[in-house]
Coordinates of C-alpha atoms in Angstrom, one line a residue:
X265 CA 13.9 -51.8 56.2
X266 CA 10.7 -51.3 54.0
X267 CA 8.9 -49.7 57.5
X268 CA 11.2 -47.7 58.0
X269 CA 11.4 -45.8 54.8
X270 CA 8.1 -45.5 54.6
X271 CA 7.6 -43.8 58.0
X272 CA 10.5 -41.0 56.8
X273 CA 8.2 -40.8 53.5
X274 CA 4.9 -40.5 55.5
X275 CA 6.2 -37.9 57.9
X276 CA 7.7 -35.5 55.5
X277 CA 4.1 -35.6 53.5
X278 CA 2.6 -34.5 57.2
X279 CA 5.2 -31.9 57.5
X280 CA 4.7 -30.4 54.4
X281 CA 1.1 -30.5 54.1
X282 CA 0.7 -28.6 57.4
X283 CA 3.5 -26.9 59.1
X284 CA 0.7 -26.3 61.6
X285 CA -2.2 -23.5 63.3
X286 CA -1.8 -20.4 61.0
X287 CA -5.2 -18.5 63.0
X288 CA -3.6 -15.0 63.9
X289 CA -4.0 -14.3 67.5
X290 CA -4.8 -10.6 68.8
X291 CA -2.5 -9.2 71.8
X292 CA -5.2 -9.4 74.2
X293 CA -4.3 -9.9 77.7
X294 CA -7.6 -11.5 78.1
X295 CA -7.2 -14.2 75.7
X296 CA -5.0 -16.9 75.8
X297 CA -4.3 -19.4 73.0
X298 CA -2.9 -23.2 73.8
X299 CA -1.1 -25.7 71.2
X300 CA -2.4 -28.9 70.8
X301 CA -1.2 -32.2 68.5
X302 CA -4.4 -34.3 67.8
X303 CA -7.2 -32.5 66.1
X304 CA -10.7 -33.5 66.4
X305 CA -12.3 -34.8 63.9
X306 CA -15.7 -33.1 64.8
X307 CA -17.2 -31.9 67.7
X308 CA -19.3 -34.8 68.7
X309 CA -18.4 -37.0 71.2
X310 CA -21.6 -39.1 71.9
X311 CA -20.4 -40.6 67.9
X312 CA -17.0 -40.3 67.7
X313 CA -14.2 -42.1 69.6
X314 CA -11.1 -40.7 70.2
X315 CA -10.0 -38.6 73.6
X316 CA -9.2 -35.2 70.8
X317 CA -13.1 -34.1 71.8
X318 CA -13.7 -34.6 75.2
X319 CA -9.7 -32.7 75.7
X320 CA -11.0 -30.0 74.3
X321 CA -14.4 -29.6 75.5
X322 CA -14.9 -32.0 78.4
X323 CA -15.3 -29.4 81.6
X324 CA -15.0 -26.1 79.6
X325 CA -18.2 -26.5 77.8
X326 CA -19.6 -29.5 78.9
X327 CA -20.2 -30.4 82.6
X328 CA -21.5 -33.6 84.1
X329 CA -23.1 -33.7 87.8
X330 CA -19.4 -34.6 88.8
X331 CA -15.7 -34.1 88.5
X332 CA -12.3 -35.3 88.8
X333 CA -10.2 -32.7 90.2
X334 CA -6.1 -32.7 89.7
X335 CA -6.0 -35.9 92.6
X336 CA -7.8 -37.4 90.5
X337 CA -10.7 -37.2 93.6
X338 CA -14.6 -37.0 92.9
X339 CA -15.6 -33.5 93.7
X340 CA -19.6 -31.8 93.3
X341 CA -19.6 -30.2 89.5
X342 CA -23.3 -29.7 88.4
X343 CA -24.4 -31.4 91.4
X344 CA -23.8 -29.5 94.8
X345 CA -24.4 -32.9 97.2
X346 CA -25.2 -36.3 96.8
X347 CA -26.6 -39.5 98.4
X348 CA -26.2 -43.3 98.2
X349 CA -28.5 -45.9 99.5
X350 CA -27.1 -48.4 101.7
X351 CA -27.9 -51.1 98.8
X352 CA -25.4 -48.8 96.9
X353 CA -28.0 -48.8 93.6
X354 CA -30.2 -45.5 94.5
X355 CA -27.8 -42.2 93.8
X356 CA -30.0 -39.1 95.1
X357 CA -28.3 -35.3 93.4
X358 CA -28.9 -32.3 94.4
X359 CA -28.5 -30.2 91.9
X360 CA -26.8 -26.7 91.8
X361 CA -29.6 -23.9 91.0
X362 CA -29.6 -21.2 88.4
X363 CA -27.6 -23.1 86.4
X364 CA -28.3 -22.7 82.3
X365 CA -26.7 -23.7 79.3
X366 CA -25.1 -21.6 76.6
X367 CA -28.3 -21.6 74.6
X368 CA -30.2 -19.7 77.6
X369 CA -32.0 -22.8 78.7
X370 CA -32.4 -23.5 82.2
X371 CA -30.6 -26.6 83.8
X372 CA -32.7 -29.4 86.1
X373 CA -33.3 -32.7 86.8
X374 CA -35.1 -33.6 83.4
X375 CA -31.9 -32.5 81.8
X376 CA -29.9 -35.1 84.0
X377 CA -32.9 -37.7 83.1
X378 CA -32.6 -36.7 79.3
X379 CA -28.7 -37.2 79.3
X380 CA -28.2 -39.8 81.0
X381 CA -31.2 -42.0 79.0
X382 CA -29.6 -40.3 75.7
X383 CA -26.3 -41.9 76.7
X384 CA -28.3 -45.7 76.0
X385 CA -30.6 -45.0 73.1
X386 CA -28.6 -42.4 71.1
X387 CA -24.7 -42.7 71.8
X388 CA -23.3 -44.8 69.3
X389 CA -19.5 -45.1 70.9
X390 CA -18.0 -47.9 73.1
X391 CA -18.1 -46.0 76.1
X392 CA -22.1 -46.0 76.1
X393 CA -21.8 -49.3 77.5
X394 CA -21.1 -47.3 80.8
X395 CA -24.3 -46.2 81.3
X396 CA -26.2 -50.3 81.1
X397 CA -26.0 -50.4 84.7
X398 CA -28.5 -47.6 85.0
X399 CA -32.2 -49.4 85.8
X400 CA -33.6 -45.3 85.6
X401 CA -34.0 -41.6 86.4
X402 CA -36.3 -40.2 88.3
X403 CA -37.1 -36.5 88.2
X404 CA -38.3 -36.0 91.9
X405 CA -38.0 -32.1 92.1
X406 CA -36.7 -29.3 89.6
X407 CA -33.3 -29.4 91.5
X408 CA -33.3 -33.5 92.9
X409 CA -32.6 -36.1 90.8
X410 CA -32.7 -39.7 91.4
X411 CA -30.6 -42.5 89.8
X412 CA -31.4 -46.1 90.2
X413 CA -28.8 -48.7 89.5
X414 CA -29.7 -52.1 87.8
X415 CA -26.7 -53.5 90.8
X416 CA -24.9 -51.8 92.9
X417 CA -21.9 -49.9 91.0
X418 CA -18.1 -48.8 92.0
X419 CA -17.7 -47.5 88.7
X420 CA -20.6 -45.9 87.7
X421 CA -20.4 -42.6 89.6
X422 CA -16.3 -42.3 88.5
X423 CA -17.7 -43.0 85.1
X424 CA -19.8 -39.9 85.2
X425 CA -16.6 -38.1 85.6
X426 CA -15.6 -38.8 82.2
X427 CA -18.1 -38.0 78.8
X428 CA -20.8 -40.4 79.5
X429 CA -21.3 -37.8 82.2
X430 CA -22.0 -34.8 80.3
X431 CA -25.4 -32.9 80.5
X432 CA -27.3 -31.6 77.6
X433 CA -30.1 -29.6 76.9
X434 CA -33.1 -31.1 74.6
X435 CA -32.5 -27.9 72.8
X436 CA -29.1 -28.3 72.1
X437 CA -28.3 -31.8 70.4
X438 CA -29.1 -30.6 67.0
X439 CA -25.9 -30.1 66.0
X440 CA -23.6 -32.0 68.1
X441 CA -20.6 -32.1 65.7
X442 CA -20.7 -28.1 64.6
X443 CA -22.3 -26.4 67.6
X444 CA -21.6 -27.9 71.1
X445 CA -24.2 -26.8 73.9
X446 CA -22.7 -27.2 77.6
X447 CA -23.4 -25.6 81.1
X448 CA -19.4 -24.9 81.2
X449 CA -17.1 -21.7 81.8
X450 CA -17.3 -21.4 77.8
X451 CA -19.2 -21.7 75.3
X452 CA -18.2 -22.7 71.8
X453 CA -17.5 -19.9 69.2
X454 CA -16.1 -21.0 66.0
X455 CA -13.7 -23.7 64.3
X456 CA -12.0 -23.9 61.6
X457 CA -10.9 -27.2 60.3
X458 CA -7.2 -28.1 60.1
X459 CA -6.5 -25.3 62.7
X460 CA -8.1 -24.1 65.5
X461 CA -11.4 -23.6 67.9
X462 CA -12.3 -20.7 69.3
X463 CA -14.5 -21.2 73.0
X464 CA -15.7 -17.4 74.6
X465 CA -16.2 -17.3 78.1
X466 CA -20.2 -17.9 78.6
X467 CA -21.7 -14.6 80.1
X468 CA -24.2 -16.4 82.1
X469 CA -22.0 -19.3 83.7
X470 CA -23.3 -19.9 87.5
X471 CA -19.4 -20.7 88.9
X472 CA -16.3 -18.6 89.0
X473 CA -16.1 -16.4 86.0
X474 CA -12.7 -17.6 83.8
X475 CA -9.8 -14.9 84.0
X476 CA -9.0 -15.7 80.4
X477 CA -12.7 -14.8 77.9
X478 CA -11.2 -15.9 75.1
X479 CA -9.2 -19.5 74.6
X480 CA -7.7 -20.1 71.1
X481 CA -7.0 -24.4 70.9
X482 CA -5.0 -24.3 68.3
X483 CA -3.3 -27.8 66.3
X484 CA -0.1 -28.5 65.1
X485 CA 0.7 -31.9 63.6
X486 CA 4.1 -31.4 63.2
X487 CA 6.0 -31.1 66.7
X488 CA 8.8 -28.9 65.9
X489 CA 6.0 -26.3 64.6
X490 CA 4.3 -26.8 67.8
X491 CA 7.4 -26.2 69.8
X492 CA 8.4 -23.2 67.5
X493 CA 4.9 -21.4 68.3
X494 CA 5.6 -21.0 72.2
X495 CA 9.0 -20.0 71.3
X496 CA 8.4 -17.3 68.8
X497 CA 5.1 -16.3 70.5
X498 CA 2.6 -17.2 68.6
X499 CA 0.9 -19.4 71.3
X500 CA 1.2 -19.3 75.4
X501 CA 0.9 -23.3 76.5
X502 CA 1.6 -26.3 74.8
X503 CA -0.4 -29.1 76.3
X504 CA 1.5 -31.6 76.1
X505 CA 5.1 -32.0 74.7
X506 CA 4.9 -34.5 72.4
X507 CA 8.9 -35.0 72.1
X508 CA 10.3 -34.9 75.3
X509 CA 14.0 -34.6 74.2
X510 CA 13.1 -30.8 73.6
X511 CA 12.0 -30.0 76.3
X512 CA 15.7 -28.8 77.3
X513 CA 15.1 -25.4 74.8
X514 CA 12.4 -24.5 77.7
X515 CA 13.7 -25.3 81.3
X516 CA 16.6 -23.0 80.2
X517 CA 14.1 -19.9 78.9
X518 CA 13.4 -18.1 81.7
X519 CA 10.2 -17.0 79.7
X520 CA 8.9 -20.5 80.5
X521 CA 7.4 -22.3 83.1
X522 CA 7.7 -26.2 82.6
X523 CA 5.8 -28.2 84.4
X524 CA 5.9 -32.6 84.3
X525 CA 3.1 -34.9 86.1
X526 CA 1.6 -38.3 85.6
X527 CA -0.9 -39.0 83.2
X528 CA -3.2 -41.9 82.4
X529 CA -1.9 -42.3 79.3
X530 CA -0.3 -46.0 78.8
X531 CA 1.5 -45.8 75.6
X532 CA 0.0 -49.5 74.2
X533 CA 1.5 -51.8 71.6
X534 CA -2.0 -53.2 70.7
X535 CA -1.9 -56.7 69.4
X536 CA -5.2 -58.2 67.7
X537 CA -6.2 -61.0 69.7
X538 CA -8.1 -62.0 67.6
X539 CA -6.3 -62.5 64.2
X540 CA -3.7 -65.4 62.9
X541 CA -1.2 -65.4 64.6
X542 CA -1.6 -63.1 67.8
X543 CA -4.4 -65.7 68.8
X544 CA -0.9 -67.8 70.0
X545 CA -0.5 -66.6 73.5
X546 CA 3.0 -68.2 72.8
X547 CA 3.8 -65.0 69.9
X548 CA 2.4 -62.3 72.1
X549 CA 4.5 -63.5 75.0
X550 CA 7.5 -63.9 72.7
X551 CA 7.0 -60.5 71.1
X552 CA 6.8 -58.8 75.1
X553 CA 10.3 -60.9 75.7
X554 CA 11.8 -59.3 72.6
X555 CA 11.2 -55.6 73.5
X556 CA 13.0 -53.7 76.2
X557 CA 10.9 -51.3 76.8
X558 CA 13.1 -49.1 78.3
X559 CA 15.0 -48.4 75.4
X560 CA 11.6 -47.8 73.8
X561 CA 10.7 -44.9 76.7
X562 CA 14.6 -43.6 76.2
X563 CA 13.6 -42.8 72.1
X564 CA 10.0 -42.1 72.4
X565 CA 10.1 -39.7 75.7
X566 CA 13.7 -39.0 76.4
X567 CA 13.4 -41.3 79.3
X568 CA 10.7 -39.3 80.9
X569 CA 7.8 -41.9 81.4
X570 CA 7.2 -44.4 83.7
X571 CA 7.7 -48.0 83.3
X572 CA 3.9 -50.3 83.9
X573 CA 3.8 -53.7 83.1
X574 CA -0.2 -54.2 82.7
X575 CA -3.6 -51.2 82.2
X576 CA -2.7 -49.8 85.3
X577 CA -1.2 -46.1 86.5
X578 CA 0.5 -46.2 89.8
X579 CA -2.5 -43.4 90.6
X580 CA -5.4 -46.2 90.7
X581 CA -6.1 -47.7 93.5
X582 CA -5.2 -50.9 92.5
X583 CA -1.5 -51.0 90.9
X584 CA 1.2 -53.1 91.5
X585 CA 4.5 -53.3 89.9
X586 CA 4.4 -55.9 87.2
X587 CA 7.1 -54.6 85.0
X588 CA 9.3 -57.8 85.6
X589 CA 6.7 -60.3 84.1
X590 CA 8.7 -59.9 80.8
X591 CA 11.8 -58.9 80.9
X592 CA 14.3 -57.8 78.1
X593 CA 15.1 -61.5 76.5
X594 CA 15.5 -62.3 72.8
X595 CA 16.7 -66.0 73.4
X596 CA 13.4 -66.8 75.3
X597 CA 11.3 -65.0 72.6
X598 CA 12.8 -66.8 69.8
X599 CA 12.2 -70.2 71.3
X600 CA 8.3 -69.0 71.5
X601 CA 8.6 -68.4 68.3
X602 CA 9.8 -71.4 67.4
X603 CA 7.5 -73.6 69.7
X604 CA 4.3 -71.6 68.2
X605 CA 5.5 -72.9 64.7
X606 CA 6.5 -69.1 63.8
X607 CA 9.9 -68.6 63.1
X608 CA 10.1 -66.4 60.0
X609 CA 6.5 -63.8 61.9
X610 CA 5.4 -61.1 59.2
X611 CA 3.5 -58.5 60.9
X612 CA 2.0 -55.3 59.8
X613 CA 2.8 -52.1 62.5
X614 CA -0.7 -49.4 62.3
X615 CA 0.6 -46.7 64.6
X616 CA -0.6 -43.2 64.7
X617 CA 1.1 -40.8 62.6
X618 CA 1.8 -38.9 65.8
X619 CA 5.5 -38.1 67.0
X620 CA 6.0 -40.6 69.8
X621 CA 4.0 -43.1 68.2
X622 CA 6.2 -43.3 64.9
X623 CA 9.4 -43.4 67.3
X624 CA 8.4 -46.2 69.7
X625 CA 7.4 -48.3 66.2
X626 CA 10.7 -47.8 65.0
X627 CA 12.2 -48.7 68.4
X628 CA 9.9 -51.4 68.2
X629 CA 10.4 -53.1 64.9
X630 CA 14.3 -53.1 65.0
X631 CA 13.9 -55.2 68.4
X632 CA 11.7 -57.4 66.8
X633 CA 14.4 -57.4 63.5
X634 CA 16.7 -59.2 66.1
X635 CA 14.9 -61.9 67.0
X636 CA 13.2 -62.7 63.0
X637 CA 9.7 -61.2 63.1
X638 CA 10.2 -58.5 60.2
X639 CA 7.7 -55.8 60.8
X640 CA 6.2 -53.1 58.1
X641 CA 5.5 -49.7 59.7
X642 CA 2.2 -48.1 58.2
X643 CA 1.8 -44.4 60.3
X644 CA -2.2 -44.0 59.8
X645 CA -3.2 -39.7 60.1
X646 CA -4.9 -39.3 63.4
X647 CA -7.4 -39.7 64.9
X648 CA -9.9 -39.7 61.4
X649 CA -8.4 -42.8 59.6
X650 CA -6.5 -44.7 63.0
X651 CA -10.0 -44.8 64.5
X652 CA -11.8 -46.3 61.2
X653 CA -9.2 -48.6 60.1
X654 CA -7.4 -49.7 63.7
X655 CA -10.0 -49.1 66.4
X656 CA -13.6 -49.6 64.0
X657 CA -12.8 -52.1 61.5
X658 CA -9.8 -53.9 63.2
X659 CA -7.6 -54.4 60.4
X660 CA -4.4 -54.5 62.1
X661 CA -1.7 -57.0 63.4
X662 CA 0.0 -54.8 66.1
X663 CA -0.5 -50.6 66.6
X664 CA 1.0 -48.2 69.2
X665 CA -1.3 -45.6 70.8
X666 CA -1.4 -43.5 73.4
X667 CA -4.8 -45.2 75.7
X668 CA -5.9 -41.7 77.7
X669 CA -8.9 -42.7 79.3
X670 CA -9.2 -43.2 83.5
X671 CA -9.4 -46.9 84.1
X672 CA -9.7 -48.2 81.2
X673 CA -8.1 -51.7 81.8
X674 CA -12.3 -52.6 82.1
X675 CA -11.4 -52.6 77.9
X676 CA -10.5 -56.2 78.5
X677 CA -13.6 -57.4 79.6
X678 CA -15.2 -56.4 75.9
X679 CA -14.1 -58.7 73.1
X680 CA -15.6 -56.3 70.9
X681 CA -12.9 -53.9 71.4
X682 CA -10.2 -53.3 69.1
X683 CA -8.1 -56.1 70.6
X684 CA -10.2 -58.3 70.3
X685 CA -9.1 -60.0 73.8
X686 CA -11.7 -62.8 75.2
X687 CA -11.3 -64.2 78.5
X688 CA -14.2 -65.7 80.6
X689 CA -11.9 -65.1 83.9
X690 CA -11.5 -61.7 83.2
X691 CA -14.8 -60.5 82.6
X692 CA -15.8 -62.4 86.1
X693 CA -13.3 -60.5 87.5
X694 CA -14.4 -57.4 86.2
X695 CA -18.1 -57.8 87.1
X696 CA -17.1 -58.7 90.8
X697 CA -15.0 -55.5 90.9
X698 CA -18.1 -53.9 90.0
X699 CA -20.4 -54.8 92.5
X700 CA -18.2 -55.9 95.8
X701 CA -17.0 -54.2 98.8
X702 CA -14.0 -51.6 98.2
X703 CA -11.7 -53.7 99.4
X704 CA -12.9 -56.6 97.2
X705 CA -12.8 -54.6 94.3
X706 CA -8.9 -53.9 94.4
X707 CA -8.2 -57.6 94.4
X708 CA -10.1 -58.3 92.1
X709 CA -8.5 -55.6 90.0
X710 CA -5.4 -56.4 90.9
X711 CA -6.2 -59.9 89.6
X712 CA -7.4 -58.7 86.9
X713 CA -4.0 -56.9 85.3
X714 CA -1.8 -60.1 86.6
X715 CA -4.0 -62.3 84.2
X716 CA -4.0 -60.0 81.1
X717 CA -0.2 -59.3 82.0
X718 CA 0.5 -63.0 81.9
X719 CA -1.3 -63.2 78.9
X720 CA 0.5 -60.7 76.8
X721 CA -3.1 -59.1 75.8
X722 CA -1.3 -55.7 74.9
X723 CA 2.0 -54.6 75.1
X724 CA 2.3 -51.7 77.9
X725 CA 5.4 -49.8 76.8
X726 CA 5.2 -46.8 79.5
X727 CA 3.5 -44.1 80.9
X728 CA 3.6 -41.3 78.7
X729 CA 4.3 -37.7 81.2
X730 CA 2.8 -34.7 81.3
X731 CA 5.2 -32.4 79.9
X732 CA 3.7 -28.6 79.8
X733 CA 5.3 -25.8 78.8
X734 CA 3.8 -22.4 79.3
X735 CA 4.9 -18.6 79.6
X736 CA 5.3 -17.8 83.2
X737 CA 2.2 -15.2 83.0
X738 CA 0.5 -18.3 83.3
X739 CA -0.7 -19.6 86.2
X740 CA -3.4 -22.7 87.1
X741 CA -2.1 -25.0 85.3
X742 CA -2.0 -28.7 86.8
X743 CA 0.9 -30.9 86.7
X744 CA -1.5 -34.2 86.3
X745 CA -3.2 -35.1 83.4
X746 CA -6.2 -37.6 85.0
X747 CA -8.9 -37.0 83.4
X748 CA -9.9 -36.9 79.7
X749 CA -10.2 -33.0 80.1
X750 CA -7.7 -30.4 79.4
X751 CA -9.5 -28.2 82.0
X752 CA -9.5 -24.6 81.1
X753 CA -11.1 -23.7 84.5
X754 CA -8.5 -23.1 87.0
X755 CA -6.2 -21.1 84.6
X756 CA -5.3 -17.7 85.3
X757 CA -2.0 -15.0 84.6
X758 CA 0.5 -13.5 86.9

């Protein structure tokens, strides 16, 4: 039980070395302050991974041409209309007018051609690669911009929803990390590290002025602190409830509004397809038949989440039910084990030092106790040395993280991701999604999570839920977490 003690250890060092935000917030009924788990590491999201950036500033200070709204629909943002050619690869905007960034710079169509090429010669993260199907930009007016596809594209214009999306001024990439520059609702103010960022309503934003001017994010990493802030006033929303079991201590408070959605977020026992012996189809699909993943889901969310059985949210277009593809049974996953030669498995566990991360590895590893793969738990502090060690460098048998992003089963079709997961079929697939009809790009989709399903590529534990809980002055918040934004712009007080 060597994981297991070390997990207890890890988590009391958290606790002590930071009970959690300690900025003191003013009684101003014009500022509202919201609790958040994950920290950024900087605020730089065309270099850093991690969905702790884009939460925070994704929509609030940074816009993009487009949106998802709560629906998780494509809805005008910086761009008021749009056009497609009946080839599907020549995207005409029209773009909203008057519109400036924080810095006092105007907004146009060389700032959409800017962005969009910075995306390909400057972004260094994975999700650049969203942005190769774009053949150019053309700046045909001051307020018109023209994008030309390379192919035609089902993703590309849902991908501009998301960070790749995001416009930005020459003038204001200097200092990406320290001083964000956006077109949003509110401009960045001040951070300070290990607590909190401060965003001030930006005087000169061209939509619907925010009720609240000032928004306090402030970061807890231990839960209970988190919790212990709404309760004793200190903060007005946590944005997500990161242990669902207390939840109960709010839907009985009548000072509290609780509201629970859907989310994107598939909690993921990532296996490194790649490395001795997860390579064996025969392990991974032994290790899926040893879990019962609804036990998991009881521990880690109190029985909250939803059950998937492949990348795929019952909100895309594509999902089916393929929960059943491995059920609950030890027997079958110890004669895997034994048929793949690997009776007496060692694997090392890399979670996130995050609350129902920790909980779903311990869940996991006594499952995988009972049928002889002995697991060590290593909690890694999030997201600064999970995303070098686990996501960058790959040195990792197994992890457990929550995957945030919209549609990001498309992961599969890069070996170069963290799981290292290489099949010819599936990046055919993928590409044919891309490029056919609607309705051929669902079955192909849908093929898609049946193969990497069958194939034990990751192990989907559930859906985490959107648990928020709020003081009832607050209004605007939405039930559904679909995007990668914690949007800030439809929030307002009773």
């Amino acid at each position: 039980m060597f994981g297991a003690t070390l997990v207890f250890a890890l988590l009391a060092a958290v606790t002590a070395c930071s009970a959690g935000s300690s900025v003191s917030v003013p009684a101003d009924p014009d500022a509202i302050s919201i609790g958040f788990t994950a920290e950024p590491a900087n605020l730089d999201f065309t270099r850093t991974d991690g969905a702790a950036i884009p939460q925070a500033l994704l929509y609030n200070v940074y816009e993009g041409l487009v949106k998802l709204d709560a629906g998780g629909k494509i809805v005008p943002l910086l761009a008021r209309e749009w056009t497609v050619s009946g080839d599907r690869r020549t995207y005409d905007f029209q773009l909203r007018e008057g519109v400036k960034f924080g810095n006092g710079q105007p907004f146009t169509a060389a700032d959409v051609k800017f962005s969009i090429d910075r995306v390909k010669t400057e972004w260094t993260i994975s999700l650049k690669s969203k942005m190769d199907v774009v053949e150019r930009v053309d700046v045909v007016g001051p307020a018109h911009a023209r994008v030309v596809l390379k192919r035609p594209s089902n993703n590309w214009l849902f991908d501009m929803t998301t960070r790749v999306g995001a416009m930005f001024s020459p003038s204001g990439v200097a200092d990406l990390a320290g001083n964000p520059v956006g077109t949003g609702p509110y401009a960045f103010a001040t951070r300070k590290r290990g607590d909190s960022i401060v965003l001030r309503a930006n005087p000169s934003y061209w939509g619907r002025k925010p009720t609240y001017t000032t928004v306090y994010l402030k970061y807890y990493k231990d839960p209970t602190a988190l919790n212990n802030a709404l309760l004793s006033n200190g903060i007005d929303v946590i944005s997500a409830i990161t242990t669902p079991d207390s939840i109960g201590q709010f839907e009985t408070d009548t000072r509290f509004t609780v509201l629970q959605g859907t989310t994107n977020s598939e909690v993921t026992l990532s296996f490194n397809n790649a490395k001795v012996p997860l390579n064996d189809k025969r392990v991974r699909q032994a290790l899926m038949y040893a879990i019962d993943r609804k036990a998991v889901m009881a521990t880690a969310a109190a029985g909250r989440g939803t059950l998937i059985g492949s990348m795929v949210p019952p909100t895309d277009p594509w999902y089916e039910d393929l929960t059943r593809v491995y059920p609950h049974d030890p027997g079958r996953a110890k004669a895997l084990l034994a048929e793949a030669g690997q009776p007496n498995l060692r694997l090392r566990l890399r979670v996130a030092n995050l609350p129902y991360a920790v909980s779903s590895a311990q869940v996991v590893a006594s499952q995988l106790a009972d049928v002889g793969v002995n697991v060590s738990i290593e909690p890694l502090d999030f997201p600064a040395v999970w995303l070098k060690q686990v996501f960058t460098d790959h040195d990792f048998d197994m992890s457990i993280i929550q995957h945030v992003e919209a549609r990001d089963i498309v992961t599969f079709g890069n070996p170069k991701y963290y799981w290292g997961y290489d099949n010819p079929k599936v990046k055919s697939l993928l590409a044919g999604a891309d490029t056919g009809t609607p309705e051929q790009q669902v079955a192909a989709m849908r093929e898609v999570a049946r193969t990497i399903a069958d194939d034990a590529a990751a192990g989907w534990l559930f859906l985490f839920p959107n648990l928020i809980a709020a003081k009832t002055k607050v209004t605007g918040l939405s039930g559904n977490l679909v995007s990668e934004s914690f949007d800030l712009t439809g929030l307002g007080r009773r």
